[in-house]
Amino acid sequence: PNATSLPLAPTEAEPPPWPRADRRSNAPLAPSADPRITLALNTGSRSCLRAVPIFDGGSLDAALSAYAAEVLEYAVQLHEDGALVILPRVVEWYQYDFVSSAQLLPDAHAAAAPSGHQPASPVPEAGEAQVGSDVLVGVVPLMPRQLQERYVRLHALSMLSGEAITVRYAPHDFQCHAVLTRWLAPAEPNRAGITAGPAPAAGTAELGC
């Protein structure tokens, strides 16, 4: 895919900006970050979900995945006509989180394939020359299933037409939502397969923006 206005990711971590005498300069730098955390950072702006997540340590992993999927469903646009993928601007700002996370995420091909089907190459392999390809490797496995299946169709059509997928980034709307709601992770079924009742109603809070 072709990436628009996307700087190349550094091949290795930059040294910290502290003086050598500062003990923080000897602290190890994380080689990669969990991109779900990047998507979970909600500033209350209109480019973010109106629902602000409240996470619980006991279900953090599942909740991060669920919220990231909702963010991408809200913000990602797929256009089969023109083989165009529009991602939220936050993915461009923190693209190294998504590029470097490809090795930590579940297999991108399996995650992006519809149930019972394995496309030839639904997601570009990490390490290709275009950074946009690596970003998609980090983004597609986080999408909800229906959006993943739409991406697989877009990818298949682009292969048939010979038209490369183009990655672009939507403008970020910094204006605030007038009202925010509290996002609660969907209830999970217990071992018996029974969902433990409906989640509490979401609370709202007025914003003085």
PDB file of C-alpha atoms in Angstrom, residues 3-209:
ATOM      1  CA  ALA A   3       1.153   5.709   2.645  1.00  0.00           C
ATOM      2  CA  THR A   4       0.387   9.430   2.640  1.00  0.00           C
ATOM      3  CA  SER A   5       2.374  11.849   4.846  1.00  0.00           C
ATOM      4  CA  LEU A   6       3.704   9.000   6.957  1.00  0.00           C
ATOM      5  CA  PRO A   7       7.269   9.289   8.286  1.00  0.00           C
ATOM      6  CA  LEU A   8       9.407   6.193   8.308  1.00  0.00           C
ATOM      7  CA  ALA A   9       9.575   4.434  11.643  1.00  0.00           C
ATOM      8  CA  PRO A  10      12.993   4.463  13.302  1.00  0.00           C
ATOM      9  CA  THR A  11      14.868   1.201  13.030  1.00  0.00           C
ATOM     10  CA  GLU A  12      15.924   1.429  16.663  1.00  0.00           C
ATOM     11  CA  ALA A  13      14.871   3.403  19.712  1.00  0.00           C
ATOM     12  CA  GLU A  14      16.158   6.956  20.020  1.00  0.00           C
ATOM     13  CA  PRO A  15      18.334   7.628  23.096  1.00  0.00           C
ATOM     14  CA  PRO A  16      16.522   9.402  25.957  1.00  0.00           C
ATOM     15  CA  PRO A  17      16.944  13.195  26.056  1.00  0.00           C
ATOM     16  CA  TRP A  18      18.382  13.198  29.588  1.00  0.00           C
ATOM     17  CA  PRO A  19      22.006  13.969  30.496  1.00  0.00           C
ATOM     18  CA  ARG A  20      24.269  10.973  30.962  1.00  0.00           C
ATOM     19  CA  ALA A  21      24.498  11.730  34.693  1.00  0.00           C
ATOM     20  CA  ASP A  22      20.713  11.375  35.021  1.00  0.00           C
ATOM     21  CA  ARG A  23      19.954   7.840  36.206  1.00  0.00           C
ATOM     22  CA  ARG A  24      16.909   7.763  33.902  1.00  0.00           C
ATOM     23  CA  SER A  25      19.297   7.658  30.942  1.00  0.00           C
ATOM     24  CA  ASN A  26      20.191   4.079  31.939  1.00  0.00           C
ATOM     25  CA  ALA A  27      16.573   2.913  32.060  1.00  0.00           C
ATOM     26  CA  PRO A  28      15.750   0.372  29.328  1.00  0.00           C
ATOM     27  CA  LEU A  29      13.406   1.567  26.598  1.00  0.00           C
ATOM     28  CA  ALA A  30      10.464  -0.615  25.664  1.00  0.00           C
ATOM     29  CA  PRO A  31      11.040  -1.958  22.126  1.00  0.00           C
ATOM     30  CA  SER A  32       7.326  -1.681  21.352  1.00  0.00           C
ATOM     31  CA  ALA A  33       4.019  -0.571  22.821  1.00  0.00           C
ATOM     32  CA  ASP A  34       0.549  -2.068  22.939  1.00  0.00           C
ATOM     33  CA  PRO A  35      -1.395  -0.098  20.288  1.00  0.00           C
ATOM     34  CA  ARG A  36      -4.670  -0.823  22.073  1.00  0.00           C
ATOM     35  CA  ILE A  37      -3.545   1.605  24.780  1.00  0.00           C
ATOM     36  CA  THR A  38      -2.973   4.264  22.119  1.00  0.00           C
ATOM     37  CA  LEU A  39      -6.539   3.769  20.873  1.00  0.00           C
ATOM     38  CA  ALA A  40      -7.909   3.783  24.422  1.00  0.00           C
ATOM     39  CA  LEU A  41      -6.579   7.277  25.206  1.00  0.00           C
ATOM     40  CA  ASN A  42      -9.761   9.351  24.916  1.00  0.00           C
ATOM     41  CA  THR A  43      -9.365  13.152  24.975  1.00  0.00           C
ATOM     42  CA  GLY A  44     -13.082  13.877  24.716  1.00  0.00           C
ATOM     43  CA  SER A  45     -12.666  15.333  21.227  1.00  0.00           C
ATOM     44  CA  ARG A  46     -15.086  14.564  18.418  1.00  0.00           C
ATOM     45  CA  SER A  47     -12.551  12.320  16.716  1.00  0.00           C
ATOM     46  CA  CYS A  48     -12.674  10.076  19.797  1.00  0.00           C
ATOM     47  CA  LEU A  49     -15.601   7.978  20.945  1.00  0.00           C
ATOM     48  CA  ARG A  50     -18.169   9.784  23.055  1.00  0.00           C
ATOM     49  CA  ALA A  51     -17.854   6.917  25.540  1.00  0.00           C
ATOM     50  CA  VAL A  52     -14.803   7.157  27.826  1.00  0.00           C
ATOM     51  CA  PRO A  53     -13.513   3.773  29.038  1.00  0.00           C
ATOM     52  CA  ILE A  54     -13.282   2.789  32.692  1.00  0.00           C
ATOM     53  CA  PHE A  55     -11.046  -0.242  32.911  1.00  0.00           C
ATOM     54  CA  ASP A  56     -10.868  -2.922  35.576  1.00  0.00           C
ATOM     55  CA  GLY A  57      -7.634  -4.776  36.238  1.00  0.00           C
ATOM     56  CA  GLY A  58      -9.337  -8.165  36.292  1.00  0.00           C
ATOM     57  CA  SER A  59     -10.538  -7.883  32.703  1.00  0.00           C
ATOM     58  CA  LEU A  60      -8.067  -5.377  31.278  1.00  0.00           C
ATOM     59  CA  ASP A  61      -6.885  -7.412  28.298  1.00  0.00           C
ATOM     60  CA  ALA A  62     -10.374  -8.225  27.013  1.00  0.00           C
ATOM     61  CA  ALA A  63     -11.613  -4.689  27.680  1.00  0.00           C
ATOM     62  CA  LEU A  64      -8.712  -3.113  25.781  1.00  0.00           C
ATOM     63  CA  SER A  65      -9.437  -5.333  22.783  1.00  0.00           C
ATOM     64  CA  ALA A  66     -13.160  -4.547  22.895  1.00  0.00           C
ATOM     65  CA  TYR A  67     -12.623  -0.794  23.164  1.00  0.00           C
ATOM     66  CA  ALA A  68      -9.971  -0.725  20.430  1.00  0.00           C
ATOM     67  CA  ALA A  69     -12.391  -2.561  18.133  1.00  0.00           C
ATOM     68  CA  GLU A  70     -15.106   0.041  18.810  1.00  0.00           C
ATOM     69  CA  VAL A  71     -12.687   2.916  18.169  1.00  0.00           C
ATOM     70  CA  LEU A  72     -11.663   1.452  14.820  1.00  0.00           C
ATOM     71  CA  GLU A  73     -15.255   0.704  13.841  1.00  0.00           C
ATOM     72  CA  TYR A  74     -16.043   4.371  14.550  1.00  0.00           C
ATOM     73  CA  ALA A  75     -13.008   5.883  12.832  1.00  0.00           C
ATOM     74  CA  VAL A  76     -11.842   3.603   9.986  1.00  0.00           C
ATOM     75  CA  GLN A  77     -13.202   4.093   6.473  1.00  0.00           C
ATOM     76  CA  LEU A  78     -12.799   1.469   3.739  1.00  0.00           C
ATOM     77  CA  HIS A  79     -13.459   2.447   0.123  1.00  0.00           C
ATOM     78  CA  GLU A  80     -13.436  -0.392  -2.390  1.00  0.00           C
ATOM     79  CA  ASP A  81     -13.670   2.146  -5.213  1.00  0.00           C
ATOM     80  CA  GLY A  82     -10.085   3.363  -5.337  1.00  0.00           C
ATOM     81  CA  ALA A  83      -8.734   0.772  -2.863  1.00  0.00           C
ATOM     82  CA  LEU A  84      -8.547   3.394  -0.136  1.00  0.00           C
ATOM     83  CA  VAL A  85      -8.148   2.857   3.623  1.00  0.00           C
ATOM     84  CA  ILE A  86      -8.635   5.933   5.830  1.00  0.00           C
ATOM     85  CA  LEU A  87      -7.322   5.544   9.374  1.00  0.00           C
ATOM     86  CA  PRO A  88      -7.704   7.849  12.373  1.00  0.00           C
ATOM     87  CA  ARG A  89      -4.983  10.470  12.661  1.00  0.00           C
ATOM     88  CA  VAL A  90      -3.853   9.034  15.993  1.00  0.00           C
ATOM     89  CA  VAL A  91      -2.542   5.993  14.095  1.00  0.00           C
ATOM     90  CA  GLU A  92      -0.254   8.277  12.105  1.00  0.00           C
ATOM     91  CA  TRP A  93       0.875  10.231  15.184  1.00  0.00           C
ATOM     92  CA  TYR A  94       1.783   7.018  17.013  1.00  0.00           C
ATOM     93  CA  GLN A  95       2.444   4.857  13.964  1.00  0.00           C
ATOM     94  CA  TYR A  96       5.529   3.288  15.560  1.00  0.00           C
ATOM     95  CA  ASP A  97       3.265   1.690  18.202  1.00  0.00           C
ATOM     96  CA  PHE A  98       1.356  -0.073  15.429  1.00  0.00           C
ATOM     97  CA  VAL A  99       4.380  -0.893  13.267  1.00  0.00           C
ATOM     98  CA  SER A 100       6.381  -2.366  16.139  1.00  0.00           C
ATOM     99  CA  SER A 101       3.367  -4.188  17.591  1.00  0.00           C
ATOM    100  CA  ALA A 102       3.025  -6.454  14.565  1.00  0.00           C
ATOM    101  CA  GLN A 103       5.330  -9.008  16.213  1.00  0.00           C
ATOM    102  CA  LEU A 104       3.244  -8.956  19.429  1.00  0.00           C
ATOM    103  CA  LEU A 105      -0.230  -9.255  17.901  1.00  0.00           C
ATOM    104  CA  PRO A 106      -1.924 -12.517  16.912  1.00  0.00           C
ATOM    105  CA  ASP A 107      -1.134 -13.713  13.410  1.00  0.00           C
ATOM    106  CA  ALA A 108      -2.384 -10.938  11.168  1.00  0.00           C
ATOM    107  CA  HIS A 109      -3.461 -13.275   8.377  1.00  0.00           C
ATOM    108  CA  ALA A 110      -5.568 -15.459  10.673  1.00  0.00           C
ATOM    109  CA  ALA A 111      -7.043 -12.438  12.461  1.00  0.00           C
ATOM    110  CA  ALA A 112      -8.081 -10.765   9.214  1.00  0.00           C
ATOM    111  CA  ALA A 113      -9.508 -13.853   7.526  1.00  0.00           C
ATOM    112  CA  PRO A 114     -13.272 -14.498   7.618  1.00  0.00           C
ATOM    113  CA  SER A 115     -14.291 -17.559   9.578  1.00  0.00           C
ATOM    114  CA  GLY A 116     -13.480 -20.671   7.609  1.00  0.00           C
ATOM    115  CA  HIS A 117     -11.554 -18.828   4.908  1.00  0.00           C
ATOM    116  CA  GLN A 118      -7.898 -18.056   4.520  1.00  0.00           C
ATOM    117  CA  PRO A 119      -7.190 -15.391   1.879  1.00  0.00           C
ATOM    118  CA  ALA A 120      -3.925 -15.546  -0.012  1.00  0.00           C
ATOM    119  CA  SER A 121      -2.526 -12.413   1.621  1.00  0.00           C
ATOM    120  CA  PRO A 122      -5.149 -10.268   3.417  1.00  0.00           C
ATOM    121  CA  VAL A 123      -2.597  -8.116   5.213  1.00  0.00           C
ATOM    122  CA  PRO A 124       0.836  -7.051   3.949  1.00  0.00           C
ATOM    123  CA  GLU A 125       3.744  -8.771   5.607  1.00  0.00           C
ATOM    124  CA  ALA A 126       5.565  -6.759   8.270  1.00  0.00           C
ATOM    125  CA  GLY A 127       8.895  -5.529   7.006  1.00  0.00           C
ATOM    126  CA  GLU A 128       7.775  -4.469   3.522  1.00  0.00           C
ATOM    127  CA  ALA A 129       9.274  -1.252   2.167  1.00  0.00           C
ATOM    128  CA  GLN A 130       6.106   0.798   2.662  1.00  0.00           C
ATOM    129  CA  VAL A 131       5.476   1.766   6.295  1.00  0.00           C
ATOM    130  CA  GLY A 132       1.755   1.931   5.489  1.00  0.00           C
ATOM    131  CA  SER A 133       1.853  -1.847   5.054  1.00  0.00           C
ATOM    132  CA  ASP A 134       3.308  -2.312   8.526  1.00  0.00           C
ATOM    133  CA  VAL A 135       0.696   0.005  10.027  1.00  0.00           C
ATOM    134  CA  LEU A 136      -2.081  -2.139   8.536  1.00  0.00           C
ATOM    135  CA  VAL A 137      -0.458  -5.262   9.981  1.00  0.00           C
ATOM    136  CA  GLY A 138      -0.827  -3.651  13.405  1.00  0.00           C
ATOM    137  CA  VAL A 139      -4.325  -2.232  12.821  1.00  0.00           C
ATOM    138  CA  VAL A 140      -6.280  -4.982  11.033  1.00  0.00           C
ATOM    139  CA  PRO A 141      -6.067  -7.604  13.845  1.00  0.00           C
ATOM    140  CA  LEU A 142      -7.597  -5.009  16.217  1.00  0.00           C
ATOM    141  CA  MET A 143     -10.619  -4.354  13.997  1.00  0.00           C
ATOM    142  CA  PRO A 144     -14.001  -5.911  14.790  1.00  0.00           C
ATOM    143  CA  ARG A 145     -14.751  -9.014  12.726  1.00  0.00           C
ATOM    144  CA  GLN A 146     -17.121  -7.343  10.248  1.00  0.00           C
ATOM    145  CA  LEU A 147     -14.597  -4.606   9.509  1.00  0.00           C
ATOM    146  CA  GLN A 148     -11.847  -7.202   9.076  1.00  0.00           C
ATOM    147  CA  GLU A 149     -14.005  -9.037   6.529  1.00  0.00           C
ATOM    148  CA  ARG A 150     -14.630  -5.797   4.625  1.00  0.00           C
ATOM    149  CA  TYR A 151     -10.878  -5.197   4.551  1.00  0.00           C
ATOM    150  CA  VAL A 152     -10.269  -8.723   3.210  1.00  0.00           C
ATOM    151  CA  ARG A 153     -12.760  -8.026   0.412  1.00  0.00           C
ATOM    152  CA  LEU A 154     -11.071  -4.695  -0.353  1.00  0.00           C
ATOM    153  CA  HIS A 155      -7.680  -6.401  -0.430  1.00  0.00           C
ATOM    154  CA  ALA A 156      -8.949  -9.147  -2.752  1.00  0.00           C
ATOM    155  CA  LEU A 157     -10.459  -6.590  -5.139  1.00  0.00           C
ATOM    156  CA  SER A 158      -7.224  -4.599  -5.163  1.00  0.00           C
ATOM    157  CA  MET A 159      -5.284  -7.748  -6.080  1.00  0.00           C
ATOM    158  CA  LEU A 160      -7.711  -8.568  -8.899  1.00  0.00           C
ATOM    159  CA  SER A 161      -7.564  -5.038 -10.285  1.00  0.00           C
ATOM    160  CA  GLY A 162      -3.826  -4.604  -9.771  1.00  0.00           C
ATOM    161  CA  GLU A 163      -4.500  -1.360  -7.884  1.00  0.00           C
ATOM    162  CA  ALA A 164      -2.389  -0.911  -4.752  1.00  0.00           C
ATOM    163  CA  ILE A 165      -4.167  -0.066  -1.513  1.00  0.00           C
ATOM    164  CA  THR A 166      -3.659   3.541  -0.447  1.00  0.00           C
ATOM    165  CA  VAL A 167      -3.498   4.453   3.245  1.00  0.00           C
ATOM    166  CA  ARG A 168      -4.573   7.949   4.256  1.00  0.00           C
ATOM    167  CA  TYR A 169      -5.371   9.616   7.576  1.00  0.00           C
ATOM    168  CA  ALA A 170      -8.510  11.495   8.535  1.00  0.00           C
ATOM    169  CA  PRO A 171      -8.238  15.041   9.925  1.00  0.00           C
ATOM    170  CA  HIS A 172      -8.488  15.152  13.721  1.00  0.00           C
ATOM    171  CA  ASP A 173     -11.407  17.168  15.107  1.00  0.00           C
ATOM    172  CA  PHE A 174     -10.194  18.759  18.352  1.00  0.00           C
ATOM    173  CA  GLN A 175     -13.604  20.135  19.330  1.00  0.00           C
ATOM    174  CA  CYS A 176     -15.063  18.508  22.427  1.00  0.00           C
ATOM    175  CA  HIS A 177     -18.160  16.371  22.659  1.00  0.00           C
ATOM    176  CA  ALA A 178     -20.872  18.248  24.558  1.00  0.00           C
ATOM    177  CA  VAL A 179     -21.616  15.166  26.669  1.00  0.00           C
ATOM    178  CA  LEU A 180     -19.471  12.146  27.485  1.00  0.00           C
ATOM    179  CA  THR A 181     -20.720   8.725  28.519  1.00  0.00           C
ATOM    180  CA  ARG A 182     -18.989   6.038  30.506  1.00  0.00           C
ATOM    181  CA  TRP A 183     -17.936   3.025  28.430  1.00  0.00           C
ATOM    182  CA  LEU A 184     -18.277  -0.339  30.120  1.00  0.00           C
ATOM    183  CA  ALA A 185     -16.790  -3.535  28.742  1.00  0.00           C
ATOM    184  CA  PRO A 186     -19.411  -5.962  27.386  1.00  0.00           C
ATOM    185  CA  ALA A 187     -20.349  -8.694  29.827  1.00  0.00           C
ATOM    186  CA  GLU A 188     -18.619 -11.996  29.142  1.00  0.00           C
ATOM    187  CA  PRO A 189     -20.335 -15.394  29.535  1.00  0.00           C
ATOM    188  CA  ASN A 190     -19.270 -17.498  32.487  1.00  0.00           C
ATOM    189  CA  ARG A 191     -18.030 -21.077  32.241  1.00  0.00           C
ATOM    190  CA  ALA A 192     -21.591 -22.308  31.825  1.00  0.00           C
ATOM    191  CA  GLY A 193     -22.058 -20.011  28.842  1.00  0.00           C
ATOM    192  CA  ILE A 194     -24.471 -17.714  30.684  1.00  0.00           C
ATOM    193  CA  THR A 195     -23.977 -13.946  30.526  1.00  0.00           C
ATOM    194  CA  ALA A 196     -24.058 -12.453  34.008  1.00  0.00           C
ATOM    195  CA  GLY A 197     -26.877  -9.969  33.404  1.00  0.00           C
ATOM    196  CA  PRO A 198     -26.819  -6.604  31.663  1.00  0.00           C
ATOM    197  CA  ALA A 199     -24.054  -4.125  32.394  1.00  0.00           C
ATOM    198  CA  PRO A 200     -24.994  -1.074  34.504  1.00  0.00           C
ATOM    199  CA  ALA A 201     -26.348   1.875  32.577  1.00  0.00           C
ATOM    200  CA  ALA A 202     -23.710   4.235  31.278  1.00  0.00           C
ATOM    201  CA  GLY A 203     -23.320   7.441  33.232  1.00  0.00           C
ATOM    202  CA  THR A 204     -23.017  10.844  31.591  1.00  0.00           C
ATOM    203  CA  ALA A 205     -21.031  13.917  32.472  1.00  0.00           C
ATOM    204  CA  GLU A 206     -21.366  17.442  31.099  1.00  0.00           C
ATOM    205  CA  LEU A 207     -18.268  18.902  29.525  1.00  0.00           C
ATOM    206  CA  GLY A 208     -17.431  22.551  29.885  1.00  0.00           C
ATOM    207  CA  CYS A 209     -15.615  22.849  26.554  1.00  0.00           C
TER     208      CYS A 209
END
